[in-house]
Coordinates of C-alpha atoms and ligand atoms in Angstrom, one line a residue:
M19 CA -9.4 -50.3 -115.8
C20 CA -10.7 -46.8 -115.9
G21 CA -14.4 -46.1 -115.8
I22 CA -16.3 -44.1 -118.4
V23 CA -19.8 -42.5 -118.1
A24 CA -21.6 -40.4 -120.7
Y25 CA -25.1 -38.9 -120.5
Q26 CA -27.5 -37.2 -122.8
G27 CA -31.0 -36.2 -121.7
P28 CA -33.3 -33.7 -120.0
H29 CA -31.7 -33.9 -116.6
D30 CA -28.5 -32.4 -115.2
A31 CA -25.7 -34.2 -117.0
R32 CA -23.2 -33.2 -114.3
Q33 CA -25.2 -34.9 -111.6
R34 CA -25.8 -38.1 -113.6
I35 CA -22.1 -38.4 -114.6
L36 CA -20.7 -37.6 -111.2
E37 CA -23.0 -40.2 -109.6
G38 CA -22.2 -42.8 -112.3
L39 CA -18.5 -42.3 -111.9
K40 CA -18.7 -42.9 -108.1
Y41 CA -20.1 -46.4 -109.0
L42 CA -17.2 -47.0 -111.3
E43 CA -14.5 -45.9 -109.0
Y44 CA -13.6 -49.6 -108.5
R45 CA -12.2 -49.4 -112.0
G46 CA -9.6 -46.8 -111.1
Y47 CA -9.2 -44.0 -108.6
D48 CA -6.1 -42.1 -109.4
S49 CA -7.8 -39.1 -110.9
W50 CA -11.1 -38.1 -112.5
G51 CA -12.6 -35.6 -114.9
I52 CA -15.9 -34.5 -116.5
A53 CA -16.6 -32.5 -119.6
V54 CA -20.0 -31.1 -120.4
R55 CA -21.5 -29.3 -123.5
S56 CA -23.6 -26.2 -122.8
E57 CA -26.9 -25.4 -124.6
T58 CA -24.9 -23.3 -127.0
G59 CA -22.5 -26.1 -127.8
V60 CA -19.5 -24.9 -125.8
L61 CA -17.3 -27.5 -124.1
N62 CA -16.3 -27.1 -120.5
R63 CA -14.1 -29.4 -118.5
V64 CA -13.0 -30.1 -114.9
R65 CA -10.3 -32.5 -113.9
N66 CA -8.5 -33.4 -110.7
T67 CA -6.2 -36.0 -109.1
G68 CA -7.5 -38.2 -106.3
E69 CA -10.7 -40.2 -105.8
I70 CA -14.0 -39.0 -107.1
G71 CA -15.8 -40.6 -104.2
S72 CA -15.7 -37.4 -102.1
V73 CA -16.3 -34.9 -104.9
S74 CA -19.6 -33.0 -104.6
M75 CA -21.6 -31.1 -107.2
A76 CA -20.3 -27.8 -105.8
D77 CA -16.7 -29.0 -106.4
L78 CA -17.4 -29.4 -110.1
K79 CA -17.6 -25.7 -110.9
L80 CA -19.3 -26.6 -114.2
S81 CA -22.5 -25.0 -115.4
Q82 CA -25.6 -27.2 -115.9
A83 CA -25.7 -29.1 -119.2
R84 CA -27.8 -31.7 -121.0
D85 CA -24.9 -33.9 -122.2
G86 CA -21.4 -34.7 -121.1
I87 CA -18.7 -37.4 -120.6
G88 CA -16.7 -38.4 -117.5
H89 CA -13.8 -40.6 -116.5
T90 CA -12.2 -42.1 -113.4
R91 CA -8.6 -43.1 -114.2
W92 CA -6.2 -45.9 -113.5
A93 CA -3.0 -44.5 -114.9
T94 CA -1.3 -46.4 -117.8
H95 CA 0.6 -43.8 -119.9
G96 CA 1.8 -40.9 -117.9
G97 CA 1.8 -40.2 -114.1
V98 CA -1.1 -39.3 -111.9
T99 CA -1.3 -35.6 -112.7
V100 CA -4.2 -33.2 -113.6
K101 CA -2.7 -32.8 -117.1
N102 CA -2.9 -36.6 -117.7
A103 CA -6.4 -36.9 -116.3
H104 CA -9.3 -37.4 -118.8
P105 CA -11.2 -36.0 -120.6
H106 CA -8.6 -34.8 -123.1
F107 CA -9.1 -32.1 -125.7
S108 CA -7.7 -32.2 -129.2
M109 CA -5.3 -29.4 -130.0
N110 CA -8.0 -27.0 -131.4
K111 CA -10.1 -27.8 -128.2
K112 CA -13.1 -28.8 -130.4
V113 CA -12.9 -32.5 -129.7
V114 CA -13.0 -33.9 -126.2
L115 CA -12.8 -37.6 -125.3
V116 CA -12.3 -40.2 -122.6
Q117 CA -10.7 -43.6 -123.1
N118 CA -10.6 -46.9 -121.3
G119 CA -7.8 -49.0 -122.5
I120 CA -4.4 -48.7 -124.2
V121 CA -3.3 -47.5 -127.6
E122 CA -0.3 -49.7 -128.3
N123 CA 0.9 -47.8 -131.3
Y124 CA 0.5 -44.4 -129.8
G125 CA 4.2 -43.5 -130.2
A126 CA 4.1 -43.9 -134.0
L127 CA 0.7 -42.1 -134.3
K128 CA 2.0 -39.2 -132.1
K129 CA 5.2 -38.8 -134.2
N130 CA 3.0 -38.5 -137.4
L131 CA 0.8 -35.9 -135.7
E132 CA 3.8 -34.0 -134.4
K133 CA 5.1 -33.8 -138.0
K134 CA 1.8 -32.2 -139.0
G135 CA 2.2 -29.6 -136.2
Y136 CA 0.2 -31.1 -133.4
V137 CA 1.4 -30.1 -129.9
F138 CA 0.7 -32.4 -127.0
L139 CA 0.0 -31.2 -123.5
S140 CA -0.1 -34.6 -121.7
E141 CA 1.9 -37.8 -121.6
T142 CA -1.1 -39.9 -122.4
D143 CA -2.1 -42.1 -125.4
T144 CA -5.6 -40.7 -125.1
E145 CA -4.6 -37.2 -126.4
V146 CA -3.2 -39.0 -129.5
I147 CA -6.8 -40.3 -130.1
A148 CA -8.3 -36.8 -129.7
N149 CA -5.8 -35.3 -132.2
T150 CA -6.2 -38.1 -134.7
I151 CA -10.0 -37.4 -134.7
E152 CA -9.3 -33.7 -135.2
E153 CA -7.0 -34.5 -138.1
Y154 CA -9.7 -36.8 -139.8
R155 CA -12.3 -34.2 -139.0
K156 CA -10.8 -31.9 -141.5
K157 CA -12.2 -34.0 -144.3
H158 CA -14.9 -36.1 -142.7
P159 CA -18.0 -35.8 -140.5
L160 CA -17.4 -36.6 -136.8
K161 CA -18.8 -40.1 -137.0
E162 CA -16.5 -41.0 -139.9
A163 CA -13.6 -39.3 -138.2
V164 CA -14.1 -41.4 -135.1
R165 CA -14.5 -44.6 -137.1
R166 CA -11.3 -44.0 -139.1
T167 CA -9.4 -43.2 -135.9
M168 CA -10.5 -46.4 -134.2
K169 CA -9.2 -48.3 -137.2
D170 CA -5.8 -46.7 -136.8
L171 CA -5.5 -47.8 -133.1
E172 CA -3.8 -50.9 -132.0
G173 CA -4.6 -52.4 -128.6
R174 CA -7.9 -52.8 -126.6
N175 CA -9.9 -49.8 -125.8
A176 CA -13.2 -48.0 -125.7
I177 CA -13.7 -44.2 -126.2
V178 CA -16.5 -41.7 -125.9
V179 CA -16.3 -38.4 -127.8
M180 CA -18.0 -35.1 -128.0
E181 CA -17.5 -32.2 -130.3
Q182 CA -18.0 -28.5 -129.8
G183 CA -21.2 -27.2 -131.5
S184 CA -22.5 -30.7 -132.3
Q185 CA -25.4 -32.5 -130.6
E186 CA -24.0 -36.0 -130.8
I187 CA -22.1 -38.2 -128.4
I188 CA -20.2 -40.9 -130.2
A189 CA -18.7 -44.0 -128.5
A190 CA -16.7 -46.9 -130.0
R191 CA -15.6 -50.2 -128.6
N192 CA -12.7 -52.3 -129.5
G193 CA -11.7 -54.6 -126.6
S194 CA -13.0 -52.6 -123.5
P195 CA -16.6 -52.8 -122.3
L196 CA -19.2 -50.2 -123.1
I197 CA -22.9 -50.5 -122.3
V198 CA -25.7 -48.2 -123.5
G199 CA -28.5 -47.6 -121.0
V200 CA -31.8 -46.2 -122.2
A201 CA -34.6 -44.6 -120.3
P202 CA -37.4 -42.3 -121.7
H203 CA -35.7 -39.3 -123.3
E204 CA -32.3 -40.1 -121.8
V205 CA -29.3 -42.2 -122.8
F206 CA -26.3 -43.3 -120.7
I207 CA -23.1 -44.9 -121.9
A208 CA -20.9 -46.5 -119.3
S209 CA -18.2 -49.1 -118.7
D210 CA -20.5 -51.0 -116.4
I211 CA -24.2 -51.1 -115.6
P212 CA -24.1 -49.9 -111.9
A213 CA -23.2 -46.5 -113.2
F214 CA -26.8 -45.9 -114.4
I215 CA -28.8 -48.8 -112.8
A216 CA -30.6 -46.3 -110.5
Y217 CA -32.2 -44.9 -113.7
T218 CA -32.7 -47.8 -116.0
N219 CA -32.1 -51.5 -116.4
T220 CA -32.8 -51.4 -120.2
V221 CA -29.5 -51.7 -122.0
Y222 CA -27.8 -52.4 -125.3
Y223 CA -24.4 -54.1 -125.2
L224 CA -21.9 -52.7 -127.7
D225 CA -19.8 -55.4 -129.2
D226 CA -16.2 -55.0 -130.3
G227 CA -15.9 -53.4 -133.7
Q228 CA -19.1 -51.3 -133.1
M229 CA -19.9 -47.7 -132.4
V230 CA -22.9 -45.8 -131.2
C231 CA -24.1 -42.3 -132.1
V232 CA -26.4 -40.7 -129.6
K233 CA -28.5 -37.7 -130.9
D234 CA -31.7 -36.4 -129.5
A235 CA -31.3 -39.0 -126.7
R236 CA -31.6 -41.8 -129.2
P237 CA -28.8 -44.3 -129.8
E238 CA -28.0 -45.6 -133.3
F239 CA -25.4 -48.4 -133.9
F240 CA -22.8 -48.8 -136.6
S241 CA -20.0 -51.1 -137.6
L242 CA -16.5 -49.8 -137.2
S243 CA -15.3 -51.8 -140.2
N244 CA -17.5 -50.1 -142.9
G245 CA -19.7 -47.6 -141.0
S246 CA -22.9 -49.4 -141.9
H247 CA -25.9 -49.6 -139.6
V248 CA -26.0 -52.6 -137.2
A249 CA -29.0 -53.8 -135.3
R250 CA -28.7 -54.3 -131.5
R251 CA -31.1 -56.0 -129.3
K252 CA -32.5 -54.2 -126.2
I253 CA -32.0 -56.3 -123.1
T254 CA -33.5 -55.9 -119.6
V255 CA -30.9 -56.7 -117.0
D256 CA -31.6 -58.3 -113.6
I257 CA -29.5 -56.1 -111.4
K258 CA -31.0 -54.2 -108.5
A259 CA -29.6 -50.8 -107.4
K260 CA -29.5 -52.0 -103.8
D261 CA -27.3 -55.0 -104.6
A262 CA -24.6 -52.6 -105.5
E263 CA -24.9 -50.6 -102.2
K264 CA -22.9 -51.3 -99.0
G265 CA -25.9 -50.8 -96.7
D266 CA -25.0 -50.6 -93.0
Y267 CA -21.4 -52.0 -93.5
A268 CA -18.4 -49.7 -93.2
H269 CA -16.9 -51.1 -96.4
Y270 CA -17.9 -53.2 -99.4
M271 CA -15.1 -55.7 -98.5
I272 CA -16.6 -56.7 -95.2
K273 CA -20.2 -56.7 -96.6
E274 CA -19.0 -59.1 -99.4
I275 CA -17.1 -61.3 -96.9
M276 CA -20.3 -61.6 -94.8
E277 CA -22.4 -62.5 -97.8
Q278 CA -20.4 -65.8 -98.4
K279 CA -22.8 -68.1 -96.7
E280 CA -25.5 -67.1 -99.2
T281 CA -23.2 -66.8 -102.2
T282 CA -21.7 -70.2 -101.7
R283 CA -25.1 -71.7 -101.5
R284 CA -26.2 -69.9 -104.6
A285 CA -23.1 -71.0 -106.5
V286 CA -24.2 -74.6 -106.5
E287 CA -27.4 -73.6 -108.5
Q288 CA -26.1 -74.8 -111.9
D289 CA -27.8 -76.2 -114.9
E290 CA -27.3 -80.0 -114.4
Q291 CA -27.5 -80.8 -118.1
Q292 CA -24.7 -78.3 -118.8
L293 CA -22.7 -79.7 -115.9
K294 CA -23.0 -83.2 -117.3
K295 CA -22.2 -82.1 -120.8
V296 CA -19.1 -80.1 -119.8
A297 CA -18.0 -83.0 -117.5
D298 CA -18.2 -85.3 -120.5
M299 CA -16.2 -82.9 -122.5
I300 CA -13.5 -82.7 -119.8
D301 CA -13.5 -86.5 -119.7
H302 CA -12.8 -86.7 -123.4
A303 CA -10.5 -83.7 -123.7
Y304 CA -6.8 -83.9 -124.0
G305 CA -4.3 -81.1 -123.2
S306 CA -6.8 -78.8 -121.3
F307 CA -6.0 -75.6 -119.5
L308 CA -7.4 -73.6 -116.6
V309 CA -6.7 -69.9 -117.1
G310 CA -7.2 -66.8 -115.0
C311 CA -5.3 -63.9 -113.4
G312 CA -4.6 -63.0 -109.7
S313 CA -7.0 -64.5 -107.3
A314 CA -8.8 -66.2 -110.2
A315 CA -5.4 -67.8 -111.2
A316 CA -5.2 -69.2 -107.7
V317 CA -8.7 -70.6 -108.2
C318 CA -7.4 -72.2 -111.4
K319 CA -4.6 -73.8 -109.4
L320 CA -7.2 -75.1 -106.9
G321 CA -9.0 -76.5 -110.0
E322 CA -5.8 -78.4 -110.9
Y323 CA -6.0 -80.1 -107.4
V324 CA -9.7 -80.7 -107.3
F325 CA -9.9 -82.1 -110.8
A326 CA -7.0 -84.5 -109.9
K327 CA -8.4 -85.5 -106.5
I328 CA -12.1 -85.6 -107.1
G329 CA -12.4 -86.0 -110.9
N330 CA -9.2 -88.0 -111.6
R331 CA -8.3 -85.7 -114.5
H332 CA -5.2 -83.7 -115.2
I333 CA -5.8 -80.1 -116.3
N334 CA -3.0 -77.6 -116.3
A335 CA -3.5 -74.2 -114.6
V336 CA -1.7 -71.3 -116.2
E337 CA -1.8 -67.6 -115.4
A338 CA -3.5 -65.9 -118.4
S339 CA -0.5 -63.5 -118.8
E340 CA 1.8 -66.6 -119.3
F341 CA -0.6 -68.6 -121.4
K342 CA 1.0 -67.7 -124.8
H343 CA 4.0 -69.8 -123.9
F344 CA 1.9 -72.9 -123.7
S345 CA -0.6 -72.2 -126.5
G346 CA 1.4 -74.5 -128.9
F347 CA -0.1 -77.4 -127.0
L348 CA -3.7 -76.5 -127.8
T349 CA -5.4 -78.8 -130.3
P350 CA -9.1 -79.1 -131.2
R351 CA -9.3 -81.8 -128.5
S352 CA -8.2 -79.3 -125.8
L353 CA -10.6 -77.4 -123.6
M354 CA -10.0 -74.0 -121.9
I355 CA -11.7 -73.3 -118.6
V356 CA -11.4 -69.6 -117.7
V357 CA -12.2 -68.1 -114.3
S358 CA -13.0 -64.4 -114.0
Q359 CA -15.2 -62.3 -111.8
S360 CA -15.4 -59.3 -114.1
G361 CA -15.3 -61.1 -117.3
E362 CA -13.3 -58.3 -118.8
T363 CA -9.7 -59.2 -117.9
A364 CA -7.5 -58.4 -120.9
D365 CA -5.0 -61.3 -120.5
V366 CA -7.8 -63.8 -120.2
I367 CA -9.5 -62.4 -123.3
E368 CA -6.3 -62.7 -125.2
A369 CA -5.9 -66.4 -124.1
I370 CA -9.5 -67.1 -125.2
E371 CA -8.8 -65.5 -128.6
T372 CA -5.8 -67.8 -129.0
A373 CA -7.8 -70.8 -128.1
K374 CA -10.6 -69.9 -130.4
K375 CA -8.2 -69.7 -133.3
K376 CA -7.3 -73.3 -132.6
K377 CA -11.0 -74.3 -132.4
V378 CA -10.8 -75.0 -128.7
K379 CA -14.0 -74.9 -126.8
V380 CA -14.1 -72.4 -123.9
I381 CA -15.9 -72.8 -120.6
G382 CA -16.3 -69.7 -118.4
I383 CA -16.7 -69.7 -114.6
L384 CA -17.9 -66.1 -114.4
N385 CA -19.7 -63.6 -112.2
N386 CA -20.5 -61.1 -114.8
T387 CA -22.6 -63.1 -117.3
S388 CA -23.0 -60.2 -119.8
S389 CA -19.3 -59.5 -120.0
T390 CA -17.0 -59.8 -122.9
I391 CA -15.7 -63.2 -121.7
A392 CA -19.3 -64.5 -121.2
R393 CA -20.0 -63.6 -124.8
L394 CA -16.8 -65.3 -126.0
A395 CA -17.2 -68.5 -124.0
D396 CA -19.1 -71.5 -125.4
Y397 CA -20.4 -72.5 -122.0
V398 CA -20.9 -70.3 -119.0
F399 CA -21.3 -71.3 -115.4
P400 CA -22.5 -68.2 -113.6
I401 CA -21.2 -68.1 -110.0
H402 CA -24.2 -65.9 -108.9
A403 CA -22.1 -63.9 -106.4
G404 CA -23.9 -60.6 -107.2
P405 CA -22.0 -57.3 -107.7
E406 CA -18.6 -57.4 -106.1
R407 CA -17.4 -53.8 -105.6
A408 CA -14.4 -54.1 -103.2
V409 CA -11.3 -54.3 -105.4
A410 CA -10.2 -57.4 -103.5
S411 CA -12.2 -60.4 -104.5
T412 CA -13.8 -62.4 -101.6
K413 CA -17.2 -63.8 -102.2
A414 CA -16.5 -64.3 -105.9
V415 CA -13.5 -66.4 -105.0
T416 CA -15.4 -68.8 -102.7
A417 CA -18.2 -69.0 -105.3
Q418 CA -15.6 -69.9 -107.9
Y419 CA -14.1 -72.6 -105.6
A420 CA -17.6 -74.0 -105.2
V421 CA -18.3 -74.1 -109.0
M422 CA -14.9 -75.7 -109.6
T423 CA -15.6 -78.3 -107.0
L424 CA -19.1 -79.1 -108.4
L425 CA -17.6 -79.5 -111.9
A426 CA -15.0 -81.9 -110.5
Y427 CA -17.8 -83.9 -108.9
A428 CA -19.7 -83.8 -112.2
V429 CA -16.6 -85.4 -113.8
R430 CA -16.7 -88.0 -111.1
G431 CA -20.4 -88.6 -112.0
D432 CA -21.7 -87.5 -108.6
I433 CA -23.2 -84.0 -108.9
A434 CA -25.6 -84.7 -106.1
E435 CA -22.8 -85.5 -103.6
G436 CA -20.9 -82.3 -104.7
K437 CA -24.0 -80.2 -104.1
R438 CA -24.7 -81.8 -100.8
L439 CA -21.2 -81.2 -99.5
L440 CA -21.1 -77.6 -100.7
V441 CA -24.5 -76.7 -99.2
E442 CA -23.3 -78.2 -95.9
V443 CA -20.1 -76.1 -96.0
A444 CA -22.2 -73.0 -96.8
G445 CA -24.2 -73.6 -93.6
Q446 CA -21.0 -74.1 -91.6
M447 CA -19.5 -70.7 -92.8
N448 CA -21.9 -69.2 -90.2
D449 CA -19.4 -70.1 -87.5
L450 CA -16.8 -67.8 -89.0
L451 CA -19.0 -64.9 -90.2
N452 CA -20.1 -63.6 -86.9
P453 CA -19.0 -60.7 -84.6
R454 CA -17.4 -63.0 -82.0
Y455 CA -15.1 -64.7 -84.5
G456 CA -14.4 -61.2 -86.0
Q457 CA -13.2 -60.0 -82.6
Y458 CA -10.8 -62.9 -82.2
V459 CA -9.4 -62.3 -85.7
K460 CA -8.9 -58.6 -84.8
K461 CA -6.7 -59.6 -81.9
I462 CA -4.5 -61.6 -84.2
A463 CA -4.4 -58.6 -86.6
K464 CA -3.2 -56.4 -83.7
M465 CA -0.4 -58.8 -83.1
L466 CA 0.6 -58.8 -86.8
V467 CA 0.1 -55.1 -87.6
R468 CA 3.7 -54.0 -87.2
Q469 CA 5.2 -57.0 -89.0
E470 CA 7.0 -56.4 -92.3
H471 CA 6.8 -60.0 -93.5
V472 CA 4.4 -62.8 -93.1
Y473 CA 4.6 -66.2 -94.7
I474 CA 1.7 -68.6 -95.5
L475 CA 2.1 -72.4 -95.8
G476 CA -0.2 -75.0 -97.2
R477 CA -0.1 -78.5 -98.7
G478 CA -2.3 -80.1 -101.3
V479 CA -5.5 -78.1 -101.8
N480 CA -4.3 -75.5 -99.3
V481 CA -1.3 -74.6 -101.6
P482 CA -3.6 -72.4 -103.8
I483 CA -5.3 -71.1 -100.6
A484 CA -1.9 -70.0 -99.3
K485 CA -1.4 -68.2 -102.6
E486 CA -4.8 -66.5 -102.4
S487 CA -4.0 -65.6 -98.7
S488 CA -0.8 -63.9 -99.8
I489 CA -2.7 -61.9 -102.4
K490 CA -5.4 -60.8 -99.9
L491 CA -2.8 -59.8 -97.3
Q492 CA -0.6 -57.9 -99.8
E493 CA -3.3 -55.8 -101.3
I494 CA -5.2 -54.9 -98.1
S495 CA -2.5 -54.7 -95.5
Y496 CA 0.5 -53.8 -97.7
I497 CA 2.6 -56.3 -95.6
H498 CA 5.0 -58.4 -97.6
A499 CA 3.1 -61.7 -97.6
E500 CA 4.4 -64.8 -99.5
S501 CA 3.1 -68.3 -99.8
F502 CA 4.9 -71.6 -100.1
A503 CA 4.0 -75.2 -100.5
A504 CA 5.1 -76.3 -97.1
G505 CA 7.3 -79.1 -98.4
E506 CA 9.4 -76.5 -100.3
L507 CA 10.4 -74.7 -97.2
K508 CA 13.6 -76.5 -96.5
H509 CA 14.7 -76.1 -100.1
G510 CA 15.2 -72.4 -99.6
P511 CA 12.6 -70.2 -97.8
L512 CA 13.4 -71.6 -94.3
A513 CA 16.4 -69.2 -94.4
L514 CA 13.9 -66.3 -94.1
I515 CA 12.7 -67.5 -90.7
T516 CA 14.2 -65.7 -87.7
K517 CA 13.0 -65.0 -84.2
K518 CA 9.2 -64.1 -84.2
T519 CA 8.7 -64.3 -87.9
P520 CA 4.9 -64.9 -88.3
V521 CA 4.0 -67.9 -90.3
I522 CA 0.4 -68.8 -91.1
V523 CA -0.2 -72.6 -91.5
L524 CA -3.3 -73.8 -93.3
T525 CA -4.4 -77.2 -92.2
G526 CA -7.4 -79.5 -92.8
N527 CA -8.5 -82.9 -91.7
D528 CA -6.9 -84.8 -94.5
G529 CA -3.8 -86.8 -95.5
D530 CA -1.6 -83.7 -95.5
T531 CA -2.1 -82.8 -91.9
I532 CA 0.8 -84.8 -90.3
D533 CA 3.3 -83.5 -92.9
I534 CA 2.3 -79.8 -92.5
I535 CA 2.4 -80.0 -88.8
S536 CA 6.0 -81.3 -88.9
N537 CA 6.8 -78.4 -91.3
A538 CA 5.3 -76.0 -88.7
K539 CA 7.5 -77.5 -86.1
E540 CA 10.6 -76.9 -88.2
V541 CA 9.6 -73.3 -88.5
Q542 CA 8.9 -73.0 -84.7
A543 CA 12.3 -74.6 -84.0
R544 CA 13.9 -71.6 -85.8
G545 CA 12.0 -69.0 -83.8
G546 CA 8.9 -68.6 -86.1
V547 CA 5.5 -67.8 -84.6
I548 CA 2.8 -70.2 -85.8
I549 CA -0.7 -69.0 -86.6
G550 CA -2.6 -72.2 -87.3
I551 CA -5.8 -72.2 -89.3
G552 CA -7.7 -75.5 -89.2
P553 CA -10.4 -77.5 -87.6
H554 CA -8.1 -78.9 -84.8
K555 CA -5.8 -77.3 -82.4
H556 CA -2.2 -78.6 -82.7
E557 CA 0.4 -78.1 -80.0
V558 CA 2.6 -76.3 -82.4
F559 CA 0.1 -73.5 -82.9
D560 CA 1.0 -70.3 -81.0
Y561 CA -2.3 -68.9 -82.1
W562 CA -5.3 -70.8 -83.5
L563 CA -8.0 -69.7 -85.9
H564 CA -10.6 -72.4 -85.7
V565 CA -12.6 -73.4 -88.8
P566 CA -15.3 -76.0 -89.1
D567 CA -14.2 -79.5 -90.0
V568 CA -15.4 -79.9 -93.7
G569 CA -13.1 -82.8 -94.5
E570 CA -11.6 -82.7 -98.0
L571 CA -13.2 -79.3 -98.7
S572 CA -11.0 -77.4 -96.2
Y573 CA -10.1 -74.8 -98.9
M574 CA -13.7 -73.6 -98.8
V575 CA -13.4 -72.4 -95.2
N576 CA -9.7 -71.8 -94.6
V577 CA -9.8 -68.7 -96.8
L578 CA -12.4 -66.9 -94.6
P579 CA -10.2 -66.1 -91.6
I580 CA -7.6 -64.8 -94.0
Q581 CA -10.1 -62.4 -95.6
L582 CA -11.1 -61.2 -92.2
L583 CA -7.5 -60.9 -91.1
A584 CA -6.6 -58.9 -94.3
Y585 CA -9.6 -56.6 -93.7
N586 CA -8.7 -56.0 -90.0
L587 CA -5.1 -55.3 -90.9
G588 CA -6.1 -52.8 -93.5
I589 CA -8.3 -51.0 -91.0
L590 CA -5.7 -51.0 -88.3
K591 CA -3.1 -49.6 -90.8
G592 CA -5.5 -46.8 -91.9
N593 CA -5.8 -48.2 -95.4
N594 CA -9.1 -48.2 -97.3
P595 CA -9.8 -51.9 -97.7
D596 CA -12.1 -51.2 -100.7
K597 CA -9.5 -49.4 -102.7
P598 CA -6.0 -50.8 -102.4
R599 CA -3.3 -48.4 -103.7
N600 CA -2.3 -48.8 -107.3
L601 CA -5.0 -51.4 -108.1
A602 CA -8.3 -51.5 -109.9
K603 CA -11.0 -54.1 -110.0
S604 CA -11.4 -54.6 -113.7
V605 CA -8.0 -55.1 -115.4
T606 CA -8.8 -54.3 -119.0
V607 CA -5.2 -53.7 -120.0
K608 CA -2.4 -56.3 -120.4
Ligands
LIG22 C1 -7.4 -60.0 -105.9 C2 -8.2 -59.8 -107.2 C3 -7.5 -59.9 -108.5 C4 -8.5 -60.5 -109.5 C5 -7.8 -60.5 -110.9 C6 -8.7 -61.1 -111.9 O1 -8.2 -59.8 -104.8 O2 -9.4 -59.5 -107.1 O3 -6.3 -60.6 -108.4 O4 -8.7 -61.8 -109.1 O5 -7.5 -59.2 -111.2 O6 -9.9 -60.5 -112.1 P1 -11.1 -61.2 -112.7 O7 -11.6 -62.2 -111.8 O8 -12.1 -60.1 -112.9 O9 -10.7 -61.7 -114.1

């Protein structure tokens, strides 16, 4: 959460930073701010609430500069106000900084600083960092002051600092991502590569416990533990600026939904040796866990079903934020399979760290293969979905389903069959990703748009798809959407059904169909309106969203009409489907 961009070089820092922040808006869009340093070393700052997407150079009211730092915020400590927006100055206004992350012990640090006479202007933990640097600066050079400050902080974060009169930009990382991009005579520092990909694809990854000092547009790397030099390897990344653009589409979300035929096909391109090796590890493991958050947690739940049904293995799915309650069951014979699009999710990282302490091998099903989680995992299966910029995950989710399915087939010893089925499904997705189908979904969206509640039912592999459907509908339409395993209905939730309550029923062509259709009838008998999703029309459906018959893999296609429905509902309600309120794409705080 929160996006950071810093720039030093011969070009206009304001422009480079503003442009970079617009690419990082998916990380937070409550408020924004930029600070630049003039040729004479004077610091100037502009901050505002709202999204940076519509801010122009003229709005900045900053004079041209060769270096600067910027931030787009997802509020953690303190409300969404200009005072709480980054960058924050230290009390003497000589230090200015941006932070991505959380300072867990900021209360204690703040008290100490207040005793020394520091006065705070915001409610943020970030101002505490700025004043701690100011305090250390009384006795130490800036680099050492930053290093000592970072050592005082508890929690996961990354900061970028400038000082009045100096020519350095200093950044440090302890838990939140920071990447240094280099081009001739210019250096970028950012939370993610798209912020500067238009200018360079040559990067250094900063690891946790490291800092970078940029002077004369040259980066030098140091250890946070003792300040000594560390060597970093320059890497050329294979990301193209156009992959991160939305092209002719109105929103990233619909672009990413439409890409799923290709992304599903790409997801099956996995290293067969690694698939076999990990399958063997799964076969011999005992007490293994699937771990993720949000939509990725629902993918893990699907994993529980597909490993049971296809691979005949029992693996427990646990939300990463709840994992600590089960960590006592980890032994060196356990495995942890983590699922994450961003590869930066704080709760997942914490679960991995727990696993590593117990010598558990970690397998990552990941989109961002240069992320923190990718570097922590022992084996990585890249999902190859390409940059996903809409906050709501769509193409990454289906690619994760595909990789999970392939892994389950690998456990069964039949990778070729898994691939064949998935490639076939990818082809059949065409039936759903076309304007005619889109128009029909829109009609259903119009019928639902004024509803306050919608329920989604599934059985078997469609239980996690019902969960994913509820997440998609909640975040894009803001309608209360809740999922249930259909068999659970008469144990409580059936009491919620009254006349015209909309209930989405996910069906397939499998052993669960008869049972879920009877559950749908029970709902209809109580006045509920049934929106059926599945390959066959059943009498009980008041509305039917047809999907291709893909047998046991119905989860691969059933989620697509839901994504389209959520998108259309968002549009009809005047919401921005790419930026749901209160959310951010990369959740780097617990
Ligand atoms: C929902 C959504 C989130 C993410 C979750 C985990 O559409 O995108 O629920 O799935 O925040 O993020 P990653 O996959 O980056 O770990």
